XYZ file of C-alpha atoms in Angstrom:
325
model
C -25.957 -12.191 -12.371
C -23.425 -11.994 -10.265
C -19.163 -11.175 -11.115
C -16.156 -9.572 -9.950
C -14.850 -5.699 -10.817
C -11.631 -5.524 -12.512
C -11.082 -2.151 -13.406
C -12.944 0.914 -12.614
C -13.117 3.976 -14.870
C -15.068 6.297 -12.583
C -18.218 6.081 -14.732
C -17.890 2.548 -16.793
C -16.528 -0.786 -14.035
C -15.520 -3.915 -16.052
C -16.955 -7.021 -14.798
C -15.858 -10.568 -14.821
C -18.946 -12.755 -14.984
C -18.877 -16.246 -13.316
C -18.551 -17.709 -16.381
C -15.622 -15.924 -18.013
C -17.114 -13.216 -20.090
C -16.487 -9.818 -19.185
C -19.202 -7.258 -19.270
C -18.691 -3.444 -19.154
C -21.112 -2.375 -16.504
C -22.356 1.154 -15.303
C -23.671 1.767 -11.430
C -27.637 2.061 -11.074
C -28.331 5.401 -9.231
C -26.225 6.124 -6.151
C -24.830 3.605 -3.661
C -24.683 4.283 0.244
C -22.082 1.754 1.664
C -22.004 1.406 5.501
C -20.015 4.311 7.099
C -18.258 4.665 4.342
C -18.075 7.911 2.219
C -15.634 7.817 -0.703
C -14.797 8.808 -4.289
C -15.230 6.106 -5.784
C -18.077 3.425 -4.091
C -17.212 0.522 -6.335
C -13.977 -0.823 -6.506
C -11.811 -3.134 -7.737
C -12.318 -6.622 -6.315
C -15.996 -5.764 -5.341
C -18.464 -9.079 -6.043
C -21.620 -7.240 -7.445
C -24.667 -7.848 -8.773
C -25.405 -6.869 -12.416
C -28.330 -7.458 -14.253
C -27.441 -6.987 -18.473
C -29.235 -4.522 -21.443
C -28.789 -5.436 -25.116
C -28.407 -2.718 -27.243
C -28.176 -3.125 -31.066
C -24.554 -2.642 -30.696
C -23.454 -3.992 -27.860
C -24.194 -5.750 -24.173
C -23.618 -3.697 -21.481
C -25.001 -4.402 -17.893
C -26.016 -2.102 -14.733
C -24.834 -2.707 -11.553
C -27.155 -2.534 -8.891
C -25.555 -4.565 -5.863
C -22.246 -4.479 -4.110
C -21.384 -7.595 -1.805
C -20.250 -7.423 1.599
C -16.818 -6.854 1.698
C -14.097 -9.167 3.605
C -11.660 -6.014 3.290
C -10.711 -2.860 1.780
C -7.944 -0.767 1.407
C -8.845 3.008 1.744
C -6.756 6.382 1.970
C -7.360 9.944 2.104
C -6.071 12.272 -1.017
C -3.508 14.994 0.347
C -4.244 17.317 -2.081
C -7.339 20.245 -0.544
C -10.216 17.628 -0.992
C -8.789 15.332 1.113
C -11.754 13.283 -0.064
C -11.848 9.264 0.860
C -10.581 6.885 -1.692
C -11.106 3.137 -2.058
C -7.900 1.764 -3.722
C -8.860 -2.013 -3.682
C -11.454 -4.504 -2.258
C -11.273 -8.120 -0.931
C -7.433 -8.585 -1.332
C -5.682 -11.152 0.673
C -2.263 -9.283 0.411
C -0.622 -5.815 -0.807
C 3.010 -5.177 -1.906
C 4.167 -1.973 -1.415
C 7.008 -1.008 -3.815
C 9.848 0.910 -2.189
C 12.530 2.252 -4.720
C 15.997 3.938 -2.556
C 16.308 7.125 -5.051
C 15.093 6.236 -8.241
C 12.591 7.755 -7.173
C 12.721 7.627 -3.551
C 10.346 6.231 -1.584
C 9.975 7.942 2.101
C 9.594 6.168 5.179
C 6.819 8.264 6.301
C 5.517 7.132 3.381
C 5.794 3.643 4.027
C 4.613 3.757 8.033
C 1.693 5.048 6.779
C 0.815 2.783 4.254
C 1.762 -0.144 6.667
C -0.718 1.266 9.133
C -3.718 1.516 6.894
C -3.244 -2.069 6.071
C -2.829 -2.952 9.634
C -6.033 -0.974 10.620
C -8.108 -2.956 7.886
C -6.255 -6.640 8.676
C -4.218 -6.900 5.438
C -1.338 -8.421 5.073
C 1.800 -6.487 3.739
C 4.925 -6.943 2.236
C 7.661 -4.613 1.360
C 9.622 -5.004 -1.913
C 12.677 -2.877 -2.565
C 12.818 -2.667 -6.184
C 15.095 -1.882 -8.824
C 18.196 -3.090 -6.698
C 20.325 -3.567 -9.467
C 20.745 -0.046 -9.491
C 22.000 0.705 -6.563
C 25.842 1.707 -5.996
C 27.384 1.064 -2.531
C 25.847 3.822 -0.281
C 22.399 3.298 -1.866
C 22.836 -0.683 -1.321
C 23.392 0.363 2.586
C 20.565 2.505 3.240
C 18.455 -0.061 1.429
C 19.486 -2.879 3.621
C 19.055 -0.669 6.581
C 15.900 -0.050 6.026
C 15.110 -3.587 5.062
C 16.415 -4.431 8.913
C 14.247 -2.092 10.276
C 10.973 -3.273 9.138
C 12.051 -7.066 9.500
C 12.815 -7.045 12.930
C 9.358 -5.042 13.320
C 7.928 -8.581 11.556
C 7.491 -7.434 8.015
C 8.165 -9.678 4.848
C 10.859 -8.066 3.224
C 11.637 -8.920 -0.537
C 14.659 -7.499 -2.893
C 13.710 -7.441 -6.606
C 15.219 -6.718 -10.200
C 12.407 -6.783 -12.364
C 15.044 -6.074 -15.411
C 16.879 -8.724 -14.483
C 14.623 -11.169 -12.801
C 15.975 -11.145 -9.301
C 13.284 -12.568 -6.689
C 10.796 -13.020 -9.475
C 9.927 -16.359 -8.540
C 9.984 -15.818 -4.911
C 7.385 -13.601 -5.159
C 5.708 -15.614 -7.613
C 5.492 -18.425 -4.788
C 4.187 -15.936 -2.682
C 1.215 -14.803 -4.981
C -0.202 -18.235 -5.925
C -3.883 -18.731 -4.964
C -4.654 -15.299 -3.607
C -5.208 -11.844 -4.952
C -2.681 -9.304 -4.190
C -2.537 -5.777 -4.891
C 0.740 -3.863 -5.979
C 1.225 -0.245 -4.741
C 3.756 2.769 -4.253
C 4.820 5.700 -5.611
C 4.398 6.215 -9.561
C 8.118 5.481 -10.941
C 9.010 2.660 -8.478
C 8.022 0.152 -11.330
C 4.780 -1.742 -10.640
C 3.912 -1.972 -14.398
C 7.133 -3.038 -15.312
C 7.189 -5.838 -12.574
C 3.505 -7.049 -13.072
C 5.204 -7.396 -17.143
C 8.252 -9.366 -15.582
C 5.859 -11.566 -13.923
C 3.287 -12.360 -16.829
C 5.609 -10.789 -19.961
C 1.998 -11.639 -22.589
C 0.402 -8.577 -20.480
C 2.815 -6.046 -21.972
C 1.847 -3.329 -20.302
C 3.095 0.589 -20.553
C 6.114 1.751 -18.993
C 7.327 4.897 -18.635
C 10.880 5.788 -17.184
C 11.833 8.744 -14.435
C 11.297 12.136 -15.185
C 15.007 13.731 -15.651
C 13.592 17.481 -14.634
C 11.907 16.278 -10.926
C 13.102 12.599 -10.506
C 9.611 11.070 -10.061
C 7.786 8.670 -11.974
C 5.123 9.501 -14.593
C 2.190 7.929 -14.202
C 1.155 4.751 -16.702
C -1.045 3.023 -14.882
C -4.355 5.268 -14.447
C -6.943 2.824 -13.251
C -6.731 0.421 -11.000
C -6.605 -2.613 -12.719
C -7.182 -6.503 -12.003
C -5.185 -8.862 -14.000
C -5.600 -13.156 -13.908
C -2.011 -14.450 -14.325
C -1.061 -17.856 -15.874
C 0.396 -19.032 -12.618
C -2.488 -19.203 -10.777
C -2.799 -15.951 -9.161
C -4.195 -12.596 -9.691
C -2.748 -8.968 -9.463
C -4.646 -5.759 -8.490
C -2.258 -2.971 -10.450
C -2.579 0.688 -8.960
C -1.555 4.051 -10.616
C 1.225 5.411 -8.623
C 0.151 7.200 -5.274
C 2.138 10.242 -4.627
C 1.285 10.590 -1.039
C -1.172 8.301 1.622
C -3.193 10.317 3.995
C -4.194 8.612 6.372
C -8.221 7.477 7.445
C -9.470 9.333 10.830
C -8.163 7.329 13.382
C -9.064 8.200 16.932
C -5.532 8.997 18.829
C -5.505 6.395 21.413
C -5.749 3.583 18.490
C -2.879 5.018 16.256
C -0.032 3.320 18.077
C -2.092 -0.194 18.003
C -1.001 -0.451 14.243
C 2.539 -0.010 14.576
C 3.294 -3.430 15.423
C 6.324 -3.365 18.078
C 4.841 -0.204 19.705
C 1.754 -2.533 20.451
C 3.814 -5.159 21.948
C 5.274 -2.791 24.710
C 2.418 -0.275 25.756
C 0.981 -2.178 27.981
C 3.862 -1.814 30.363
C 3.751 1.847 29.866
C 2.728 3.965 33.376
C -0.855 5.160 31.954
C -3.167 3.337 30.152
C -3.971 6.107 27.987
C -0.389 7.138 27.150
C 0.373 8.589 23.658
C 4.049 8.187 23.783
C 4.405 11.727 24.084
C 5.508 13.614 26.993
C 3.986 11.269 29.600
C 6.307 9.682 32.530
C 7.241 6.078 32.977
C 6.556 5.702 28.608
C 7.451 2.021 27.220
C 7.508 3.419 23.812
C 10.063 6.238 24.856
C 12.589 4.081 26.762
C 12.522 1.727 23.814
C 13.290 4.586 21.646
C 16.245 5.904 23.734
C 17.484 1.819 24.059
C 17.635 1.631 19.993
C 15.010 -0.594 20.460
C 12.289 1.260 18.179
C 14.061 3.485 14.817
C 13.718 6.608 15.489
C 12.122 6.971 11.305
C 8.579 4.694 13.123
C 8.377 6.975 16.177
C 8.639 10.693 13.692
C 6.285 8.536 11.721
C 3.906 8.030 14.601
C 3.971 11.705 15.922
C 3.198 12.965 12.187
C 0.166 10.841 11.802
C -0.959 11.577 15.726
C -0.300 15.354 14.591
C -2.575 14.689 11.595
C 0.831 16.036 9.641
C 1.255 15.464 6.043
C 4.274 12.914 5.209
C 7.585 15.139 3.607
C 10.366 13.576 4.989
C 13.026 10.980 5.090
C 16.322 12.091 5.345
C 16.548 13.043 8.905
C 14.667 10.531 10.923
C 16.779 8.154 8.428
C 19.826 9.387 9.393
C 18.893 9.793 13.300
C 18.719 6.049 13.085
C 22.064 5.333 11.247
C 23.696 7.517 13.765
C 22.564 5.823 16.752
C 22.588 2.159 15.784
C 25.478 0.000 15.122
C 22.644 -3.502 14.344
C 24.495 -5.577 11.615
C 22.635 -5.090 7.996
C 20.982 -7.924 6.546
């Protein structure tokens, strides 16, 4: 038999069977995907093979197949493991919440989510959440940083799940395809995925007053079929995205406008870094690349952990007069 996983556990996977039913499966010995070493070897999205075993209580099945996968999303845990973790599976688009300060979302944060989904061909948008809660200086960085990443190419949306701004916009955008929410835990996934399909009602949890982040609510990843055709993979909240091994001379491939200039740069092999005759650099010093991408790119070519925001952020503002959209 075969179905789709919905939500993983870690031990038990739940399985929607062609025909509607879902099954709560376990995974038959140990799986060895191709070059791939992670936490968690099934995931949700996966198309596997089950085969079930009636007990006198219950029907449960074993998993003992995984289908070839059209994509994955994958990132590395920045705590001391660092061990490889499979966040979603055959997903035709991810939205990545970004909230300004409640909590705040950093753009290291952000390049480096943008890049994994690059890397592995996945289409991403950015949704800045929770707008109606921003006063006037937090309503100008947020538009600044929505210009940034549009003139890189990116699909920019501005959403108030409490009061049902862009919900239908983004609503247009999920119809026929699966898409996978992500971000920081706080930034209001759970409470968006509710705005968009309100029978779902699932748990939300507001910002911790002591450290300003979110607490978590969603702890499994979690696929849900919504009424208006679509379906949504919901994540728990990621507090930081460390990034795959990437060989250095590939990193600057996934940021999109870095990839459109270093061809004219002097050396084939150029990093962006202290070489002569750089593309990248004199785009940099022109305002023509924010200065928050290039940090970005040096602290994932450093193999750096992502901290900051504040002042790449504010290198930019200083040094660009571009009209806010």
């Amino acid at each position: 038999m075969t179905g789709i996983v919905y939500k993983s556990t870690g031990s038990w996977y739940t399985v929607k069977s062609e025909s509607g039913d879902f099954i709560e499966c376990r995974m038959k010995g140990k799986f060895r995907m191709k070059g791939i070493k992670s936490t968690n070897p099934i995931a949700v999205g996966d198309i596997v093979d089950y085969e079930l075993e009636e007990t006198s209580d219950t029907v449960t099945g074993t998993i003992y197949k995984i289908h070839e996968r059209k994509n994955y999303i994958v990132r590395k845990s920045v705590n001391l493991s660092k061990q490889l973790h499979i966040i979603a599976s055959n997903i035709d688009q991810v939205f990545l919440l970004i909230t300004i300060n409640n909590p705040p979302t950093t753009t290291s944060f952000i390049d480096r989510f943008l890049v994994t989904a690059e890397a592995y061909g996945i289409e991403a948008v950015l949704v800045f959440n929770k707008i109606d809660t921003l006063d006037d200086d937090t309503l100008d960085e947020q538009l600044y940083l929505q210009h940034i990443y549009q003139e890189i190419g990116y699909k920019c949306l501005r959403i108030s799940s409490t009061e049902g701004k862009g919900i239908e916009q983004l609503k247009e955008m999920m119809k026929g395809k699966v898409s996978m929410f992500s971000g920081h835990s706080g930034v209001g996934k759970s409470t968006l995925v509710n705005a968009l399909e309100p029978t779902l009602h699932l748990k939300t949890k507001g910002i911790s007053e002591q450290s300003k982040q979110g607490q978590h609510t969603t702890t499994f990843a979690e696929m849900y079929d919504l009424s208006f055709g679509a379906r949504i993979i919901d994540t728990p909240g990621i507090k930081g995205f460390g990034i795959v091994d990437m060989e250095p001379s590939e990193i600057s491939g996934y940021f999109p406008e870095f990839f459109k200039l270093k061809d004219q740069c002097k050396f084939n092999n150029c990093l962006h870094k202290e070489e002569p005759n750089c593309a990248i650099k004199k785009a940099l010093e022109n305002d023509e690349i924010a200065w928050s991408r290039y940090k970005s790119y040096l602290s994932i070519l450093e193999g750096d952990d992502e901290h900051y925001r504040t002042d790449s952020y504010d290198e930019d503002r200083k040094t660009s007069d571009k009209s806010r959209e």
